[in-house]
PDB file of C-alpha atoms in Angstrom:
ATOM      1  CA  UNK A   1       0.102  57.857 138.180  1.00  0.00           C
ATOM      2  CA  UNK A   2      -2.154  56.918 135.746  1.00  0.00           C
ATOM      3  CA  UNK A   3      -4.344  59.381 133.726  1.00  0.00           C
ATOM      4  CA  UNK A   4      -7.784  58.318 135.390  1.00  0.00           C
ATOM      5  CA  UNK A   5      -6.111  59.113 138.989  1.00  0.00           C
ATOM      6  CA  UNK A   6      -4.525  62.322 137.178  1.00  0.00           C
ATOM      7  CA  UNK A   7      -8.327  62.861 136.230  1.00  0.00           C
ATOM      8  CA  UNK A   8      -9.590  62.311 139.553  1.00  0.00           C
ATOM      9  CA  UNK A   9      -6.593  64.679 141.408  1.00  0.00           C
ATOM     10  CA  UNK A  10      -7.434  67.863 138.932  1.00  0.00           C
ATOM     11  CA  UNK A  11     -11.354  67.135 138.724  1.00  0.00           C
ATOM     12  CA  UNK A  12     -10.785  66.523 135.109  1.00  0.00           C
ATOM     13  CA  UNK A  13     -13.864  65.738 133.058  1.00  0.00           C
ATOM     14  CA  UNK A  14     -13.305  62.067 131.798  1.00  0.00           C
ATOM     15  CA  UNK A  15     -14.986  62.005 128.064  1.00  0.00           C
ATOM     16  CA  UNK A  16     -13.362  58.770 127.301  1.00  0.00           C
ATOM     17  CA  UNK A  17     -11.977  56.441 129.778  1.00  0.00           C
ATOM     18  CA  UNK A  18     -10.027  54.341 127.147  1.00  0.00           C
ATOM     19  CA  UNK A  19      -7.000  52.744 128.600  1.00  0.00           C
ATOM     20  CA  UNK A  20      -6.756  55.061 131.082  1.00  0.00           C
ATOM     21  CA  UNK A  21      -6.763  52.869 134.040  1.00  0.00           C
ATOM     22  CA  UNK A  22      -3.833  50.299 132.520  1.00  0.00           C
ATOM     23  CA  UNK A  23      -1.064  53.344 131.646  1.00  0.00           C
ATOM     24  CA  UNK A  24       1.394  55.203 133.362  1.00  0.00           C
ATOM     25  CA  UNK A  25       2.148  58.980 132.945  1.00  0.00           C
ATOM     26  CA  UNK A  26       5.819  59.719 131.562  1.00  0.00           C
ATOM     27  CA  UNK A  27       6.080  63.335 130.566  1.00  0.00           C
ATOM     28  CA  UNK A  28       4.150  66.272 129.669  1.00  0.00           C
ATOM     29  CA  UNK A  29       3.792  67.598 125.898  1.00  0.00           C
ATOM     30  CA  UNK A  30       1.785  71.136 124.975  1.00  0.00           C
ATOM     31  CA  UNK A  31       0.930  71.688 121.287  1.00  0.00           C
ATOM     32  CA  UNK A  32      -1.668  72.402 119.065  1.00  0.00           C
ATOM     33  CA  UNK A  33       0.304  71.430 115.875  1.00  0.00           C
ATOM     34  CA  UNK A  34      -0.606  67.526 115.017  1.00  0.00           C
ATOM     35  CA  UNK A  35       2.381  67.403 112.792  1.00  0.00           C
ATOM     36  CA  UNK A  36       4.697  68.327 115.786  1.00  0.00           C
ATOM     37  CA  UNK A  37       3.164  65.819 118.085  1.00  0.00           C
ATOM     38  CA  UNK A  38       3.555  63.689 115.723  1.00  0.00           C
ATOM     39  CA  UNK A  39       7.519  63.888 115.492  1.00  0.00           C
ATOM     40  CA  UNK A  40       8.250  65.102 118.998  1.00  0.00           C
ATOM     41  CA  UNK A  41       6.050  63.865 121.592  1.00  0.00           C
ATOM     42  CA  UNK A  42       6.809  60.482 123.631  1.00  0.00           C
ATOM     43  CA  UNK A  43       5.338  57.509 124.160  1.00  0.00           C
ATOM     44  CA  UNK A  44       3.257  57.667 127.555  1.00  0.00           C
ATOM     45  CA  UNK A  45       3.571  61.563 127.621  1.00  0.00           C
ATOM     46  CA  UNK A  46       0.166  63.315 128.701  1.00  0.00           C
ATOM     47  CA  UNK A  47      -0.411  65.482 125.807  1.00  0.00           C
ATOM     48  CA  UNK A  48      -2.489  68.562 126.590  1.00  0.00           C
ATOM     49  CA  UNK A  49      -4.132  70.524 123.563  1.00  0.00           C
ATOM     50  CA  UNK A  50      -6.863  72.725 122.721  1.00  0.00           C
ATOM     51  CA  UNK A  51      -7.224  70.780 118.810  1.00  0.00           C
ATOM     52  CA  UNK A  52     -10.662  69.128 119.770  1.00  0.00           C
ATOM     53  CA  UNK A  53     -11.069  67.188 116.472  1.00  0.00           C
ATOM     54  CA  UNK A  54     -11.313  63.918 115.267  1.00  0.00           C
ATOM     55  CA  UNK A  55      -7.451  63.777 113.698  1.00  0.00           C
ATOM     56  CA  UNK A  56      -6.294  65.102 117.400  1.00  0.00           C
ATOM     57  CA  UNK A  57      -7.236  61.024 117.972  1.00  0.00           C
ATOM     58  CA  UNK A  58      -5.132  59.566 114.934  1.00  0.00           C
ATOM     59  CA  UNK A  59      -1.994  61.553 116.157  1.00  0.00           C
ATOM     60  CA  UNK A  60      -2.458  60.488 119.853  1.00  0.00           C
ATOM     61  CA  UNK A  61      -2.638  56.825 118.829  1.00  0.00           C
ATOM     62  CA  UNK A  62       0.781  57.164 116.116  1.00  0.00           C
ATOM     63  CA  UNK A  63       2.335  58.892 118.804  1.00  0.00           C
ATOM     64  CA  UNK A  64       1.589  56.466 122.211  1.00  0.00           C
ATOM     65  CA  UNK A  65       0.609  58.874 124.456  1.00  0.00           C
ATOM     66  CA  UNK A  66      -1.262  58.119 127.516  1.00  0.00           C
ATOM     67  CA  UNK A  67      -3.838  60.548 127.438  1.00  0.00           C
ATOM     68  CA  UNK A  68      -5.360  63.673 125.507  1.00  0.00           C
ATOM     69  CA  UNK A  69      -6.534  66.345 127.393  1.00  0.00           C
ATOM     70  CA  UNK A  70      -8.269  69.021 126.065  1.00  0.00           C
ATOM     71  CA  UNK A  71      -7.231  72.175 127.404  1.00  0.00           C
ATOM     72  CA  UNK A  72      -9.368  75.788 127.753  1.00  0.00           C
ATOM     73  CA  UNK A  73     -12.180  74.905 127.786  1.00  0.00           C
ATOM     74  CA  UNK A  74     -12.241  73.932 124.275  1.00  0.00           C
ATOM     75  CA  UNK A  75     -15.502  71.520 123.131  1.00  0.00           C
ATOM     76  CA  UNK A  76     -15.250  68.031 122.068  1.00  0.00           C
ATOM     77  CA  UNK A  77     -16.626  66.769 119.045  1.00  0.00           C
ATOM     78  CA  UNK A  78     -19.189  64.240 119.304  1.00  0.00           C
ATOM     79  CA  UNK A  79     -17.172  62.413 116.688  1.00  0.00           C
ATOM     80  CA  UNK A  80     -13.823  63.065 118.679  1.00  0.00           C
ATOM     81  CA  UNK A  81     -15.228  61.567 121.478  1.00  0.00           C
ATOM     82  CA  UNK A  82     -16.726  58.209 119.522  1.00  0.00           C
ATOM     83  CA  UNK A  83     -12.872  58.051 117.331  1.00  0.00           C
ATOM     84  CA  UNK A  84     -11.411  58.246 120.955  1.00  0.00           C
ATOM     85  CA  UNK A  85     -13.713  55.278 122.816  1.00  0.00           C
ATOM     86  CA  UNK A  86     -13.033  53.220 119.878  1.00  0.00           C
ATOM     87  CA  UNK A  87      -9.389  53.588 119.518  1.00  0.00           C
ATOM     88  CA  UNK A  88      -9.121  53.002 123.056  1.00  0.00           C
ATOM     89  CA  UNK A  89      -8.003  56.398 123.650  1.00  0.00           C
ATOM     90  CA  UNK A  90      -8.073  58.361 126.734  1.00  0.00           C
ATOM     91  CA  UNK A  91      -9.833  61.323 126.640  1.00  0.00           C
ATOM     92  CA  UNK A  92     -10.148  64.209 129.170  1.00  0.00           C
ATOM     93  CA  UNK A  93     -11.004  67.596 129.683  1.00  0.00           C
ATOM     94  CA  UNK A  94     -10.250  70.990 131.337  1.00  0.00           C
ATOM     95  CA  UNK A  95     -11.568  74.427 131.435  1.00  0.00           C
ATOM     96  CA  UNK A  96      -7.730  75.495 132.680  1.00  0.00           C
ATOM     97  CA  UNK A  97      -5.036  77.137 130.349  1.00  0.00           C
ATOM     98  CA  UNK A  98      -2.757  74.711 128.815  1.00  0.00           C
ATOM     99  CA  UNK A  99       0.456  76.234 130.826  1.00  0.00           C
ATOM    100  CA  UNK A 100      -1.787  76.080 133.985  1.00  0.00           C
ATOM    101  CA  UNK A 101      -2.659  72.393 133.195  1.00  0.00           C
ATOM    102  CA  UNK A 102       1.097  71.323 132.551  1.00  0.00           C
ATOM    103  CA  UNK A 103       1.929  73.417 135.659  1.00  0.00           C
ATOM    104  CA  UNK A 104      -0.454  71.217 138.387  1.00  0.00           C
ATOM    105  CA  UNK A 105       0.335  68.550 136.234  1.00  0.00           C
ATOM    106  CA  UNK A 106       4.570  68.651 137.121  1.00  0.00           C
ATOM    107  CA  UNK A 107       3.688  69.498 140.500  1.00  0.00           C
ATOM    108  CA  UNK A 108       1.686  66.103 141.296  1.00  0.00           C
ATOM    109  CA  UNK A 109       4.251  64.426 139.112  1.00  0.00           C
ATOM    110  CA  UNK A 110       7.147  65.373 141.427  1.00  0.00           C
ATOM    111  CA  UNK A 111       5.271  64.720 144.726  1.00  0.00           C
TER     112      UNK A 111
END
């Protein structure tokens, strides 16, 4: 699945479309600590967050994922959002809780 049809199957809001239609989901990672992304989370991983801020980009590009999604509700920077398009970054958003998210998330993943 790829994170525009992940988009699509949650009614996700799509900020950024990035490379979303050319990558494959591998994994879910929760955190709002960048420096723990950094180090733990994998390559192709959908990483759900609620850090709506222009470094959130940086650390999703060092660390491969396939997506951001921004979790709670949480706003996205205009500048997030600009960062993301131009990094190529896939960029999506949720009013759901992050453990909510992650959980709907597994569920299409093993159907």
């Amino acid at each position: 699945m790829t994170p525009i049809q992940l988009a699509e199957a949650l009614q996700l809001k799509v900020v950024t479309k990035g490379d979303g239609d050319g990558r494959q989901i591998d994994g879910i990672f929760c955190c709002d600590l960048l420096s723990i992304v950094m180090g733990k989370a994998k390559s192709d991983a959908v990483w759900i967050t609620v850090m709506s801020n222009i470094n959130t980009v940086a650390v999703a590009v060092l660390s491969d994922v396939s997506c951001v999604i921004i979790s709670e509700g949480s706003p996205v920077e205009e500048e997030m959002a600009k960062k993301a398009e131009q990094q190529g970054v896939c960029l999506l958003q949720s009013d759901l809780p992050s453990f909510e998210l992650s959980l709907a998330i597994y569920r299409l993943m093993q159907s």
